[in-house]
PDB file of C-alpha atoms in Angstrom:
ATOM      1  CA  MET A   1      16.131 221.004 155.747  1.00  0.00           C
ATOM      2  CA  ALA A   2      19.346 220.582 157.543  1.00  0.00           C
ATOM      3  CA  SER A   3      20.657 216.985 158.289  1.00  0.00           C
ATOM      4  CA  LEU A   4      20.218 216.318 161.919  1.00  0.00           C
ATOM      5  CA  SER A   5      23.482 216.235 162.953  1.00  0.00           C
ATOM      6  CA  THR A   6      23.750 219.991 161.787  1.00  0.00           C
ATOM      7  CA  ASN A   7      19.902 220.307 163.941  1.00  0.00           C
ATOM      8  CA  ASP A   8      21.574 218.707 166.846  1.00  0.00           C
ATOM      9  CA  THR A   9      25.297 221.031 166.613  1.00  0.00           C
ATOM     10  CA  ILE A  10      22.780 223.787 166.539  1.00  0.00           C
ATOM     11  CA  GLU A  11      20.137 223.378 168.761  1.00  0.00           C
ATOM     12  CA  GLN A  12      23.215 222.444 171.574  1.00  0.00           C
ATOM     13  CA  THR A  13      25.050 225.290 170.148  1.00  0.00           C
ATOM     14  CA  VAL A  14      21.834 227.969 170.428  1.00  0.00           C
ATOM     15  CA  THR A  15      20.600 226.618 173.563  1.00  0.00           C
ATOM     16  CA  GLY A  16      23.369 226.286 174.701  1.00  0.00           C
ATOM     17  CA  LEU A  17      24.083 230.487 174.736  1.00  0.00           C
ATOM     18  CA  GLY A  18      20.736 230.750 176.445  1.00  0.00           C
ATOM     19  CA  TYR A  19      18.177 230.951 173.498  1.00  0.00           C
ATOM     20  CA  ASP A  20      15.713 229.083 171.989  1.00  0.00           C
ATOM     21  CA  LEU A  21      16.032 226.969 168.637  1.00  0.00           C
ATOM     22  CA  VAL A  22      12.703 227.846 166.806  1.00  0.00           C
ATOM     23  CA  ASP A  23      13.564 226.625 163.670  1.00  0.00           C
ATOM     24  CA  ILE A  24      16.282 225.462 161.231  1.00  0.00           C
ATOM     25  CA  GLU A  25      15.579 226.032 157.755  1.00  0.00           C
ATOM     26  CA  ARG A  26      17.974 225.654 154.323  1.00  0.00           C
ATOM     27  CA  THR A  27      16.508 227.565 151.202  1.00  0.00           C
ATOM     28  CA  GLY A  28      18.218 227.329 147.385  1.00  0.00           C
ATOM     29  CA  GLY A  29      21.934 228.852 147.178  1.00  0.00           C
ATOM     30  CA  GLY A  30      23.756 227.117 150.621  1.00  0.00           C
ATOM     31  CA  LEU A  31      20.959 229.340 152.971  1.00  0.00           C
ATOM     32  CA  LEU A  32      21.490 228.256 156.622  1.00  0.00           C
ATOM     33  CA  ARG A  33      18.417 230.398 158.220  1.00  0.00           C
ATOM     34  CA  VAL A  34      18.221 229.655 162.214  1.00  0.00           C
ATOM     35  CA  THR A  35      15.159 231.214 163.725  1.00  0.00           C
ATOM     36  CA  ILE A  36      15.770 232.031 167.655  1.00  0.00           C
ATOM     37  CA  ASP A  37      13.960 233.027 170.904  1.00  0.00           C
ATOM     38  CA  MET A  38      14.897 234.094 174.156  1.00  0.00           C
ATOM     39  CA  PRO A  39      13.213 231.233 176.355  1.00  0.00           C
ATOM     40  CA  TYR A  40       9.088 231.640 178.042  1.00  0.00           C
ATOM     41  CA  VAL A  41       8.714 233.537 181.189  1.00  0.00           C
ATOM     42  CA  LYS A  42       5.429 233.579 182.300  1.00  0.00           C
ATOM     43  CA  ASP A  43       4.326 237.237 182.186  1.00  0.00           C
ATOM     44  CA  ALA A  44       7.644 238.136 181.123  1.00  0.00           C
ATOM     45  CA  GLU A  45       8.329 240.512 177.633  1.00  0.00           C
ATOM     46  CA  GLN A  46      11.173 239.634 175.939  1.00  0.00           C
ATOM     47  CA  PHE A  47      12.153 239.681 172.945  1.00  0.00           C
ATOM     48  CA  ILE A  48      15.236 239.211 170.749  1.00  0.00           C
ATOM     49  CA  ASN A  49      17.640 241.986 169.335  1.00  0.00           C
ATOM     50  CA  ALA A  50      20.163 242.698 167.162  1.00  0.00           C
ATOM     51  CA  GLU A  51      23.028 241.738 169.135  1.00  0.00           C
ATOM     52  CA  ASP A  52      21.226 238.496 170.590  1.00  0.00           C
ATOM     53  CA  CYS A  53      21.870 237.291 166.166  1.00  0.00           C
ATOM     54  CA  GLU A  54      24.805 238.329 166.084  1.00  0.00           C
ATOM     55  CA  LYS A  55      26.112 236.840 169.394  1.00  0.00           C
ATOM     56  CA  VAL A  56      24.631 232.997 168.116  1.00  0.00           C
ATOM     57  CA  THR A  57      25.808 234.609 164.342  1.00  0.00           C
ATOM     58  CA  ARG A  58      29.290 234.257 165.942  1.00  0.00           C
ATOM     59  CA  GLN A  59      29.445 231.166 168.029  1.00  0.00           C
ATOM     60  CA  LEU A  60      27.569 228.928 165.067  1.00  0.00           C
ATOM     61  CA  GLN A  61      30.154 230.142 163.071  1.00  0.00           C
ATOM     62  CA  PHE A  62      32.517 228.888 165.083  1.00  0.00           C
ATOM     63  CA  VAL A  63      31.071 225.703 165.229  1.00  0.00           C
ATOM     64  CA  LEU A  64      29.503 225.040 162.438  1.00  0.00           C
ATOM     65  CA  GLU A  65      33.112 225.181 160.603  1.00  0.00           C
ATOM     66  CA  VAL A  66      34.438 222.814 163.541  1.00  0.00           C
ATOM     67  CA  GLU A  67      31.730 220.373 162.455  1.00  0.00           C
ATOM     68  CA  GLY A  68      32.926 220.959 158.007  1.00  0.00           C
ATOM     69  CA  ALA A  69      29.473 222.038 157.945  1.00  0.00           C
ATOM     70  CA  ALA A  70      28.213 222.904 154.539  1.00  0.00           C
ATOM     71  CA  TYR A  71      26.415 226.237 153.408  1.00  0.00           C
ATOM     72  CA  SER A  72      27.474 229.397 152.583  1.00  0.00           C
ATOM     73  CA  ARG A  73      25.493 231.683 154.081  1.00  0.00           C
ATOM     74  CA  LEU A  74      24.386 232.183 157.502  1.00  0.00           C
ATOM     75  CA  GLU A  75      21.163 234.169 158.789  1.00  0.00           C
ATOM     76  CA  VAL A  76      20.432 233.768 162.328  1.00  0.00           C
ATOM     77  CA  SER A  77      16.925 236.288 163.474  1.00  0.00           C
ATOM     78  CA  SER A  78      13.626 236.540 165.298  1.00  0.00           C
ATOM     79  CA  PRO A  79      10.690 234.174 164.724  1.00  0.00           C
ATOM     80  CA  GLY A  80       8.611 237.405 163.258  1.00  0.00           C
ATOM     81  CA  ILE A  81       5.004 238.381 163.346  1.00  0.00           C
ATOM     82  CA  ASP A  82       4.192 234.544 161.741  1.00  0.00           C
ATOM     83  CA  ARG A  83       7.096 232.896 164.469  1.00  0.00           C
ATOM     84  CA  PRO A  84       5.708 228.886 164.589  1.00  0.00           C
ATOM     85  CA  LEU A  85       4.703 226.504 167.048  1.00  0.00           C
ATOM     86  CA  ARG A  86       6.125 223.271 167.581  1.00  0.00           C
ATOM     87  CA  SER A  87       6.576 221.817 171.020  1.00  0.00           C
ATOM     88  CA  GLU A  88       3.735 221.996 173.856  1.00  0.00           C
ATOM     89  CA  LYS A  89       6.237 224.706 175.463  1.00  0.00           C
ATOM     90  CA  ASP A  90       5.633 227.185 172.846  1.00  0.00           C
ATOM     91  CA  PHE A  91       1.868 225.812 172.705  1.00  0.00           C
ATOM     92  CA  GLU A  92       1.683 227.348 176.802  1.00  0.00           C
ATOM     93  CA  ARG A  93       3.441 230.619 176.098  1.00  0.00           C
ATOM     94  CA  PHE A  94       0.976 231.522 173.619  1.00  0.00           C
ATOM     95  CA  ALA A  95      -1.806 230.347 174.848  1.00  0.00           C
ATOM     96  CA  GLY A  96      -4.857 233.667 174.211  1.00  0.00           C
ATOM     97  CA  GLU A  97      -2.947 234.562 170.714  1.00  0.00           C
ATOM     98  CA  LEU A  98      -4.758 233.899 167.099  1.00  0.00           C
ATOM     99  CA  ILE A  99      -2.477 231.213 164.900  1.00  0.00           C
ATOM    100  CA  ASP A 100      -3.298 229.314 161.983  1.00  0.00           C
ATOM    101  CA  LEU A 101      -3.619 226.395 162.234  1.00  0.00           C
ATOM    102  CA  THR A 102      -2.694 223.299 159.240  1.00  0.00           C
ATOM    103  CA  LEU A 103      -4.364 219.879 160.258  1.00  0.00           C
ATOM    104  CA  LYS A 104      -2.418 216.301 158.973  1.00  0.00           C
ATOM    105  CA  ALA A 105      -6.140 214.883 157.596  1.00  0.00           C
ATOM    106  CA  PRO A 106      -9.236 216.352 157.248  1.00  0.00           C
ATOM    107  CA  ILE A 107     -11.397 216.983 159.967  1.00  0.00           C
ATOM    108  CA  GLY A 108     -13.589 214.335 158.571  1.00  0.00           C
ATOM    109  CA  VAL A 109     -16.576 213.185 161.269  1.00  0.00           C
ATOM    110  CA  ALA A 110     -15.818 216.156 163.238  1.00  0.00           C
ATOM    111  CA  ALA A 111     -17.567 218.761 161.014  1.00  0.00           C
ATOM    112  CA  THR A 112     -21.417 218.715 163.287  1.00  0.00           C
ATOM    113  CA  ALA A 113     -24.499 219.306 161.333  1.00  0.00           C
ATOM    114  CA  GLY A 114     -24.928 223.413 160.885  1.00  0.00           C
ATOM    115  CA  SER A 115     -21.799 223.674 161.096  1.00  0.00           C
ATOM    116  CA  THR A 116     -20.093 225.929 158.094  1.00  0.00           C
ATOM    117  CA  VAL A 117     -16.839 223.179 158.523  1.00  0.00           C
ATOM    118  CA  SER A 118     -16.581 221.460 155.777  1.00  0.00           C
ATOM    119  CA  ALA A 119     -15.164 217.612 156.445  1.00  0.00           C
ATOM    120  CA  ASN A 120     -12.497 218.001 154.103  1.00  0.00           C
ATOM    121  CA  GLN A 121     -11.455 221.663 155.672  1.00  0.00           C
ATOM    122  CA  LYS A 122      -7.833 220.920 156.951  1.00  0.00           C
ATOM    123  CA  LYS A 123      -7.257 224.516 157.490  1.00  0.00           C
ATOM    124  CA  PHE A 124      -8.547 226.904 160.374  1.00  0.00           C
ATOM    125  CA  ARG A 125      -7.690 230.895 161.989  1.00  0.00           C
ATOM    126  CA  GLY A 126      -8.536 231.077 165.482  1.00  0.00           C
ATOM    127  CA  THR A 127      -7.816 232.183 169.254  1.00  0.00           C
ATOM    128  CA  LEU A 128      -5.739 228.936 170.844  1.00  0.00           C
ATOM    129  CA  GLU A 129      -6.928 227.920 174.017  1.00  0.00           C
ATOM    130  CA  HIS A 130      -6.985 225.081 176.439  1.00  0.00           C
ATOM    131  CA  ALA A 131      -9.159 222.055 176.244  1.00  0.00           C
ATOM    132  CA  GLU A 132      -9.588 218.847 177.833  1.00  0.00           C
ATOM    133  CA  PRO A 133      -7.176 216.193 177.941  1.00  0.00           C
ATOM    134  CA  LYS A 134      -7.511 213.511 174.916  1.00  0.00           C
ATOM    135  CA  GLY A 135      -5.980 209.661 176.332  1.00  0.00           C
ATOM    136  CA  GLY A 136      -4.264 211.686 178.959  1.00  0.00           C
ATOM    137  CA  VAL A 137      -2.271 213.747 176.250  1.00  0.00           C
ATOM    138  CA  ALA A 138      -2.803 217.522 176.437  1.00  0.00           C
ATOM    139  CA  GLY A 139      -5.713 219.283 174.770  1.00  0.00           C
ATOM    140  CA  TRP A 140      -5.889 222.163 173.021  1.00  0.00           C
ATOM    141  CA  GLN A 141      -8.401 223.926 170.815  1.00  0.00           C
ATOM    142  CA  ILE A 142      -9.080 226.999 168.512  1.00  0.00           C
ATOM    143  CA  VAL A 143     -11.908 228.785 168.651  1.00  0.00           C
ATOM    144  CA  TRP A 144     -13.091 230.837 166.321  1.00  0.00           C
ATOM    145  CA  SER A 145     -16.709 233.649 164.757  1.00  0.00           C
ATOM    146  CA  ASP A 146     -17.660 233.137 160.932  1.00  0.00           C
ATOM    147  CA  GLU A 147     -18.662 236.949 161.514  1.00  0.00           C
ATOM    148  CA  PRO A 148     -17.465 238.993 159.008  1.00  0.00           C
ATOM    149  CA  ALA A 149     -15.505 242.153 159.563  1.00  0.00           C
ATOM    150  CA  VAL A 150     -16.129 245.663 159.973  1.00  0.00           C
ATOM    151  CA  LYS A 151     -14.991 247.594 157.074  1.00  0.00           C
ATOM    152  CA  PRO A 152     -13.456 250.912 158.333  1.00  0.00           C
ATOM    153  CA  GLY A 153     -16.466 253.353 158.886  1.00  0.00           C
ATOM    154  CA  GLN A 154     -19.250 250.668 158.163  1.00  0.00           C
ATOM    155  CA  LYS A 155     -22.105 251.082 161.264  1.00  0.00           C
ATOM    156  CA  VAL A 156     -22.898 247.789 162.648  1.00  0.00           C
ATOM    157  CA  SER A 157     -26.848 247.832 164.275  1.00  0.00           C
ATOM    158  CA  LYS A 158     -26.706 246.968 167.432  1.00  0.00           C
ATOM    159  CA  LYS A 159     -29.780 244.577 166.469  1.00  0.00           C
ATOM    160  CA  ARG A 160     -27.646 242.353 164.706  1.00  0.00           C
ATOM    161  CA  VAL A 161     -26.932 238.813 165.821  1.00  0.00           C
ATOM    162  CA  SER A 162     -23.464 237.594 166.576  1.00  0.00           C
ATOM    163  CA  ALA A 163     -22.635 234.294 164.689  1.00  0.00           C
ATOM    164  CA  PRO A 164     -21.995 231.529 167.051  1.00  0.00           C
ATOM    165  CA  LEU A 165     -18.631 230.875 168.434  1.00  0.00           C
ATOM    166  CA  GLN A 166     -17.069 227.360 167.251  1.00  0.00           C
ATOM    167  CA  ALA A 167     -14.149 225.464 167.943  1.00  0.00           C
ATOM    168  CA  LEU A 168     -12.140 222.462 166.896  1.00  0.00           C
ATOM    169  CA  GLY A 169     -10.098 220.333 169.621  1.00  0.00           C
ATOM    170  CA  PHE A 170      -7.066 218.460 168.478  1.00  0.00           C
ATOM    171  CA  THR A 171      -3.674 217.590 170.093  1.00  0.00           C
ATOM    172  CA  LEU A 172      -0.073 218.090 168.960  1.00  0.00           C
ATOM    173  CA  ASP A 173       0.379 215.029 166.933  1.00  0.00           C
ATOM    174  CA  GLU A 174      -2.576 215.997 165.130  1.00  0.00           C
ATOM    175  CA  ILE A 175      -1.035 219.023 163.304  1.00  0.00           C
ATOM    176  CA  HIS A 176       1.127 219.419 160.255  1.00  0.00           C
ATOM    177  CA  SER A 177       2.156 222.890 161.218  1.00  0.00           C
ATOM    178  CA  ALA A 178       0.808 225.874 163.738  1.00  0.00           C
ATOM    179  CA  ARG A 179       2.117 229.822 163.146  1.00  0.00           C
ATOM    180  CA  LEU A 180       0.905 232.642 165.170  1.00  0.00           C
ATOM    181  CA  ALA A 181      -1.475 234.753 162.269  1.00  0.00           C
ATOM    182  CA  PRO A 182       0.540 237.684 161.198  1.00  0.00           C
ATOM    183  CA  VAL A 183      -2.029 240.302 162.261  1.00  0.00           C
ATOM    184  CA  VAL A 184      -0.234 243.728 161.901  1.00  0.00           C
ATOM    185  CA  ASP A 185      -2.100 246.368 163.789  1.00  0.00           C
ATOM    186  CA  PHE A 186      -2.246 249.960 161.455  1.00  0.00           C
ATOM    187  CA  LYS A 187      -2.322 251.970 165.242  1.00  0.00           C
ATOM    188  CA  GLY A 188       1.293 251.342 165.579  1.00  0.00           C
ATOM    189  CA  ARG A 189       0.957 249.012 168.746  1.00  0.00           C
ATOM    190  CA  LYS A 190       2.005 246.119 167.241  1.00  0.00           C
ATOM    191  CA  PRO A 191       0.949 242.351 168.905  1.00  0.00           C
ATOM    192  CA  LYS A 192       2.892 241.211 171.665  1.00  0.00           C
ATOM    193  CA  ALA A 193       4.365 238.331 169.513  1.00  0.00           C
ATOM    194  CA  ALA A 194       5.066 240.356 167.089  1.00  0.00           C
ATOM    195  CA  LYS A 195       8.010 242.335 168.103  1.00  0.00           C
ATOM    196  CA  GLY A 196      11.357 241.302 167.574  1.00  0.00           C
ATOM    197  CA  ALA A 197      14.765 241.818 165.766  1.00  0.00           C
ATOM    198  CA  PRO A 198      15.914 241.966 162.268  1.00  0.00           C
ATOM    199  CA  ALA A 199      18.740 239.101 160.589  1.00  0.00           C
ATOM    200  CA  ALA A 200      22.014 239.212 161.501  1.00  0.00           C
ATOM    201  CA  ASP A 201      22.797 237.604 158.193  1.00  0.00           C
ATOM    202  CA  ALA A 202      27.136 235.866 158.096  1.00  0.00           C
ATOM    203  CA  GLN A 203      28.839 234.326 155.613  1.00  0.00           C
ATOM    204  CA  PRO A 204      31.001 231.240 156.443  1.00  0.00           C
ATOM    205  CA  GLU A 205      34.764 232.100 157.682  1.00  0.00           C
ATOM    206  CA  ASN A 206      37.589 230.983 155.016  1.00  0.00           C
TER     207      ASN A 206
END
């Protein structure tokens, strides 16, 4: 990850241009990867395009050069289909979506008798929903079913009893990481969270 001062500089630059900062990552070879998104507007579908990435790239190149930030290549991109969820605002925005959730600690005693969930389990996939607040803190839950997936062409008996839904409540403080589940629709319709733009790569100017 980039240093705190560089993070602050990047966040101020990105938000100053009217975008949300999703993530900052440093990878091997000096690559500085910055992920941006449009600010959340309820019921409005807004997506990052190539022009947005290029606009942010140009401004970040200038600002990071002034700050003397060390990197060899800058990449600005849209979040993609596995967008990380970090803030309360992100969870509000993507309520109702399928997510992958990893807790900081195993579920432990929260694994009830008769459940298929192990007390050592930390990773879950399910639908993100609002839940009752915990100690004055906004509550969330992830809901899923252990129903086996239906294979293409498979006939399902009308008499088959559906597996019961399971739910796990949590707060943001209990999360190690959360992302939109990278689900691909082979019919050609992308999930609403999957639309975005290719990355805009740039080398630091000398």
